[in-house]
Coordinates of C-alpha atoms in Angstrom, one line a residue:
M695 CA 21.0 95.1 113.9
P696 CA 22.8 96.6 116.9
P697 CA 26.4 97.6 116.4
P698 CA 29.3 95.6 117.9
P699 CA 30.8 97.0 121.1
P700 CA 33.4 99.7 120.5
Q701 CA 37.0 98.6 119.8
L702 CA 38.8 100.6 122.4
P703 CA 42.2 102.2 121.8
E704 CA 45.3 101.0 123.8
H705 CA 44.8 101.5 127.5
Q706 CA 45.6 100.3 131.0
T707 CA 43.0 99.1 133.5
L708 CA 43.5 99.8 137.2
V709 CA 41.5 99.2 140.4
Y710 CA 41.0 102.6 142.0
F711 CA 38.8 101.5 144.9
T712 CA 38.2 98.3 146.8
V713 CA 35.2 98.3 149.1
D714 CA 33.8 95.3 150.9
G715 CA 35.9 93.1 148.6
H716 CA 34.5 94.6 145.4
D717 CA 37.0 96.2 143.0
V718 CA 35.9 99.4 141.2
K719 CA 37.9 100.0 138.0
M720 CA 39.1 102.7 135.7
D721 CA 40.9 102.7 132.3
Y722 CA 43.5 105.3 131.5
Y723 CA 44.7 106.4 128.0
L724 CA 47.9 108.3 127.7
P725 CA 48.5 110.7 124.8
P726 CA 51.3 110.0 122.3
N727 CA 54.8 110.5 123.7
A728 CA 53.3 111.4 127.1
S729 CA 55.7 113.5 129.1
G730 CA 55.5 116.3 131.7
N731 CA 52.8 117.3 134.1
L732 CA 49.6 116.6 132.2
P733 CA 45.9 117.5 132.6
A734 CA 43.2 114.9 132.5
I735 CA 39.6 114.5 131.5
I736 CA 37.4 111.9 133.3
Y737 CA 34.5 110.2 131.6
Y738 CA 31.5 108.9 133.5
H739 CA 29.1 106.7 131.5
G740 CA 25.4 106.7 131.5
G741 CA 22.9 103.9 132.1
G742 CA 20.1 105.1 134.3
M743 CA 22.2 104.7 137.6
T744 CA 21.6 101.0 137.3
A745 CA 23.5 99.8 134.2
G746 CA 26.4 100.6 131.9
S747 CA 30.2 100.4 131.8
R748 CA 33.3 102.5 131.2
R749 CA 33.8 100.4 128.0
G750 CA 30.2 100.3 126.8
M751 CA 28.4 101.6 123.7
G752 CA 28.4 105.2 124.8
F753 CA 32.2 105.4 124.9
P754 CA 33.0 109.0 123.6
R755 CA 35.6 108.5 121.0
W756 CA 35.5 112.2 120.2
L757 CA 36.4 113.0 123.8
Y758 CA 39.3 110.5 123.7
N759 CA 40.5 111.9 120.4
H760 CA 40.5 115.4 121.9
C761 CA 42.6 114.2 124.8
Q762 CA 45.1 112.6 122.4
Q763 CA 45.4 115.8 120.4
K764 CA 45.7 118.1 123.4
N765 CA 48.2 115.9 125.3
Y766 CA 45.7 115.1 128.1
I767 CA 45.3 111.9 130.0
F768 CA 41.9 110.4 129.3
I769 CA 40.3 108.4 132.1
A770 CA 37.1 106.3 131.9
A771 CA 35.8 105.3 135.3
D772 CA 33.2 102.8 136.5
Y773 CA 31.2 103.4 139.7
R774 CA 29.0 101.1 141.8
L775 CA 25.5 100.8 140.2
C776 CA 22.3 101.3 142.0
H777 CA 20.8 98.2 143.6
P778 CA 22.0 96.9 145.9
T779 CA 24.2 99.9 146.3
T780 CA 22.9 103.5 146.1
A781 CA 23.7 107.0 144.8
L782 CA 25.4 107.6 148.2
D783 CA 27.9 104.9 147.3
Q784 CA 28.5 106.6 143.9
I785 CA 29.5 109.7 145.9
E786 CA 32.0 107.6 147.8
D787 CA 33.4 106.2 144.5
A788 CA 33.8 109.8 143.1
K789 CA 35.7 110.8 146.2
A790 CA 37.8 107.6 146.0
L791 CA 38.8 108.2 142.4
F792 CA 40.2 111.6 143.1
R793 CA 42.1 110.3 146.2
Y794 CA 43.6 107.6 144.0
L795 CA 44.5 109.9 141.2
S796 CA 46.3 112.2 143.6
N797 CA 48.3 109.4 145.2
D798 CA 48.8 105.9 143.9
F799 CA 48.1 106.7 140.3
Q800 CA 51.1 109.1 140.2
T801 CA 53.4 106.1 141.0
I802 CA 52.0 104.1 138.1
L803 CA 52.5 106.6 135.3
P804 CA 55.7 106.5 133.2
E805 CA 58.8 108.0 134.9
T806 CA 58.6 111.3 132.9
T807 CA 54.9 111.8 133.3
T808 CA 52.7 113.1 136.2
L809 CA 49.1 114.1 136.5
D810 CA 48.4 117.7 137.1
T811 CA 45.8 117.4 139.8
T812 CA 44.9 121.1 139.5
R813 CA 43.8 120.5 136.0
I814 CA 41.3 117.5 136.1
A815 CA 38.0 118.0 134.3
V816 CA 35.0 115.7 134.8
T817 CA 32.5 114.8 132.2
G818 CA 29.2 112.9 132.8
F819 CA 26.6 111.8 130.3
S820 CA 23.1 111.0 131.3
A821 CA 23.3 109.2 134.7
G822 CA 27.1 109.8 134.6
G823 CA 26.2 113.4 135.3
Y824 CA 25.6 112.3 138.9
S825 CA 29.1 111.1 139.5
A826 CA 30.6 114.2 137.7
R827 CA 28.5 116.5 139.9
A828 CA 29.3 114.4 143.0
A829 CA 33.0 115.0 142.3
C830 CA 32.4 118.7 142.0
V831 CA 30.7 118.8 145.4
Y832 CA 32.6 116.3 147.4
A833 CA 36.0 115.3 145.8
S834 CA 39.4 116.5 146.9
P835 CA 41.2 117.9 145.0
K836 CA 38.2 119.6 143.4
P837 CA 37.8 119.2 139.6
A838 CA 38.9 122.3 137.6
A839 CA 35.9 122.1 135.3
M840 CA 32.8 120.0 134.5
L841 CA 31.0 119.2 131.2
T842 CA 27.7 117.3 131.2
G843 CA 25.9 115.9 128.3
F844 CA 22.1 115.4 128.9
G845 CA 23.3 114.9 132.5
S846 CA 21.2 113.9 135.5
A847 CA 21.2 115.2 139.0
G848 CA 21.1 118.9 138.2
D849 CA 17.8 118.9 140.1
W850 CA 16.4 115.7 141.6
L851 CA 13.5 117.4 143.2
L852 CA 11.6 118.0 139.9
D853 CA 8.2 116.4 139.4
H854 CA 10.0 114.3 136.7
W855 CA 11.6 112.2 139.5
T856 CA 8.9 112.2 142.1
R857 CA 6.0 110.8 140.1
G858 CA 5.3 108.1 137.5
R859 CA 5.4 108.9 133.8
P860 CA 4.8 107.2 130.5
P861 CA 7.5 104.8 129.1
T862 CA 10.3 106.5 127.1
S863 CA 11.6 105.3 123.8
I864 CA 14.4 103.4 125.7
A865 CA 11.9 101.5 127.8
G866 CA 11.0 99.0 125.1
R867 CA 14.5 97.5 125.1
V868 CA 14.2 95.8 128.4
N869 CA 12.3 92.9 129.9
L870 CA 10.3 94.1 132.9
D871 CA 9.4 90.5 133.8
D872 CA 13.0 90.2 135.0
I873 CA 12.5 92.7 137.8
P874 CA 11.9 90.2 140.7
R875 CA 15.1 88.4 139.9
L876 CA 17.1 91.6 139.6
L877 CA 15.8 92.9 143.0
A878 CA 16.5 89.6 144.6
D879 CA 20.1 89.6 143.4
K880 CA 22.3 91.5 145.9
T881 CA 25.5 91.2 144.0
V882 CA 27.4 94.5 143.8
V883 CA 28.0 95.5 140.2
S884 CA 30.2 98.3 138.8
D885 CA 31.0 97.1 135.3
D886 CA 27.8 96.1 133.5
M887 CA 28.6 95.3 129.9
P888 CA 25.7 94.1 127.7
A889 CA 25.7 90.8 125.9
P890 CA 27.6 91.0 122.5
G891 CA 25.6 93.0 120.1
G892 CA 23.4 94.4 122.8
M893 CA 22.8 98.1 123.5
M894 CA 22.5 97.6 127.3
S895 CA 22.0 94.8 129.8
N896 CA 18.6 94.1 131.4
R897 CA 19.7 95.7 134.7
F898 CA 18.4 98.9 133.0
A899 CA 14.9 97.4 133.5
L900 CA 15.2 98.5 137.1
T901 CA 15.4 102.1 136.0
V902 CA 12.5 101.7 133.6
R903 CA 10.4 100.2 136.4
W904 CA 11.2 103.0 138.8
E905 CA 10.4 105.7 136.2
L906 CA 7.1 104.1 135.4
D907 CA 6.2 103.8 139.1
G908 CA 7.5 107.2 140.2
T909 CA 10.0 105.4 142.5
F910 CA 13.3 106.4 140.8
L911 CA 14.5 108.2 143.9
D912 CA 13.4 105.3 146.1
G913 CA 15.5 102.9 144.0
C914 CA 18.5 105.1 143.6
L915 CA 18.7 106.0 147.4
G916 CA 17.4 102.7 148.8
R917 CA 14.4 104.4 150.5
P918 CA 10.9 103.0 149.6
G919 CA 8.2 105.7 149.5
L920 CA 10.6 108.6 149.2
G921 CA 9.3 109.8 145.8
A922 CA 5.7 109.6 147.0
E923 CA 6.4 111.6 150.2
L924 CA 8.2 114.3 148.2
D925 CA 5.4 114.5 145.7
K926 CA 2.9 115.3 148.5
V927 CA 4.3 118.8 148.8
E928 CA 5.1 121.6 146.3
Y929 CA 8.5 121.7 144.6
A930 CA 9.8 124.5 146.8
Q931 CA 9.1 122.5 150.0
R932 CA 10.7 119.3 149.0
A933 CA 14.3 120.0 150.2
D934 CA 12.9 120.5 153.7
K935 CA 11.0 117.1 153.5
L936 CA 14.2 115.1 152.8
P937 CA 15.4 112.7 155.5
E938 CA 18.7 114.1 156.9
D939 CA 20.7 111.0 156.0
L940 CA 19.6 111.3 152.3
K941 CA 20.2 115.0 151.8
P942 CA 23.9 114.5 150.8
G943 CA 22.5 112.6 147.7
F944 CA 20.7 115.6 146.5
L945 CA 23.7 117.3 145.0
Q946 CA 22.0 120.6 144.1
L947 CA 21.7 121.4 147.8
F948 CA 25.5 121.6 148.2
V949 CA 26.4 123.8 145.2
D950 CA 28.3 126.9 146.3
E951 CA 30.6 129.6 145.0
K952 CA 33.5 127.1 145.1
Y953 CA 31.9 124.9 142.5
P954 CA 34.1 124.4 139.4
P955 CA 33.3 126.2 136.1
S956 CA 30.7 124.2 134.3
V957 CA 29.2 123.8 130.9
F958 CA 26.0 121.9 130.1
V959 CA 25.0 120.4 126.8
H960 CA 21.3 119.2 126.6
G961 CA 18.7 118.6 124.0
T962 CA 15.4 120.5 124.3
A963 CA 13.3 117.4 123.5
D964 CA 15.0 115.1 126.0
E965 CA 12.3 112.8 127.5
V966 CA 14.6 110.8 129.8
V967 CA 16.5 113.6 131.6
P968 CA 14.7 116.9 131.2
D969 CA 16.7 119.9 130.0
Q970 CA 15.3 121.7 133.1
E971 CA 18.1 119.8 135.1
S972 CA 20.8 121.6 133.1
K973 CA 18.9 124.9 133.1
N974 CA 18.4 124.9 136.9
H975 CA 22.0 124.0 137.6
H976 CA 23.2 126.7 135.1
E977 CA 21.1 129.4 136.8
Q978 CA 22.2 128.3 140.2
L979 CA 25.9 128.7 139.3
K980 CA 25.2 132.0 137.5
A981 CA 23.6 133.4 140.7
L982 CA 26.7 132.3 142.6
G983 CA 29.1 134.0 140.2
V984 CA 30.6 130.7 138.9
K985 CA 31.6 130.7 135.2
T986 CA 29.0 128.6 133.4
E987 CA 27.5 128.1 129.9
L988 CA 24.3 126.4 128.8
L989 CA 24.4 124.9 125.3
L990 CA 20.9 123.8 124.4
V991 CA 20.4 121.7 121.2
P992 CA 17.0 122.5 119.7
G993 CA 14.9 119.4 119.3
G994 CA 17.7 117.2 120.6
N995 CA 16.7 113.9 122.1
H996 CA 18.3 112.0 125.0
G997 CA 21.8 110.9 123.9
L998 CA 21.8 113.6 121.1
V999 CA 21.9 111.0 118.4
D1000 CA 20.0 110.7 115.2
F1001 CA 18.7 107.2 114.5
S1002 CA 16.8 108.1 111.4
A1003 CA 19.5 106.8 109.1
G1004 CA 20.0 103.5 111.1
F1005 CA 23.2 102.3 112.6
P1006 CA 25.7 103.7 113.3
P1007 CA 23.5 106.7 114.4
K1008 CA 24.7 110.2 113.4
P1009 CA 25.2 113.0 115.9
F1010 CA 22.0 115.0 116.3
P1011 CA 22.2 118.3 114.4
G1012 CA 23.9 121.0 116.5
S1013 CA 25.4 118.5 119.0
V1014 CA 28.9 118.4 117.5
E1015 CA 29.1 122.2 117.7
A1016 CA 27.9 122.2 121.3
Y1017 CA 30.4 119.6 122.4
A1018 CA 33.2 121.5 120.5
R1019 CA 32.3 124.6 122.5
G1020 CA 32.2 122.5 125.7
L1021 CA 35.8 121.3 125.0
E1022 CA 36.9 124.9 124.5
F1023 CA 35.3 125.8 127.8
I1024 CA 37.4 123.1 129.5
E1025 CA 40.5 124.4 127.9
E1026 CA 39.7 127.9 129.1
A1027 CA 39.3 126.5 132.7
F1028 CA 42.6 124.7 132.5
A1029 CA 44.3 127.9 131.3
A1030 CA 42.9 129.8 134.2
V1031 CA 44.4 127.6 136.8

């Protein structure tokens, strides 16, 4: 039986961006006796770019606990989900969040507390890796560090995204017959909580359909036929084949020496987001002289959880240690500011 949704600690919910009448929200969690100019860690949830919520099943209690212990502000942010909006809108949301944190958010904090905008780290898990990476490329102020867990968008030009593939273990949890209704619905969604007791909403069926058909990039960027066009050429030629208006959505094309120090945690048996995404991004940063670490978990699956003992699942062997090192990496980046 699926577990109940997480009981979240005490927090405050804010609207950080309103666009076309739609409110995009974040939650913030202050550490005990918050006072002074505090660092922050932002959490971006997964969900295949189409589903999920800042309050959903993937809520990283371990990351929240770390912030409580280190006297950091913890921020869980939603973002507009693909269809009818696109990954380009998620870039705008990432930029908007950092604008908000630098300005209006400071006036909302307790009188003795401020956010140190030179020490904000971003974390992204699965599809949340897109928003984390988007912040590192486009946001101002720039994040001080990034940690991704099995994060997407390290390399969206891989064959994995340009061609159809067999269903993953997650695919069986959705109803593909619902696709026509989902596509016909043009309601903007940025907070997609599943029904009580559910792992995810059926919006995730969009992602599954796109993966099966090789149209993931089409769906995420709102451009039918994009994946098929890219798949006609070799990997090395794909960047040149991109339409100019969509290039900003391929974040790897805009990584430079000013990119924040970054640490990547990824399982080597991930069938949903290949570990090649983290490997390629890591190598790209190394070549630019940016501090980076790649923490591969041998045999680790997508999500780095072990379901063999039922619910609640245990962390996949090696993942706890990898995340612990990832948190140390963030601390080192904060100390270097």
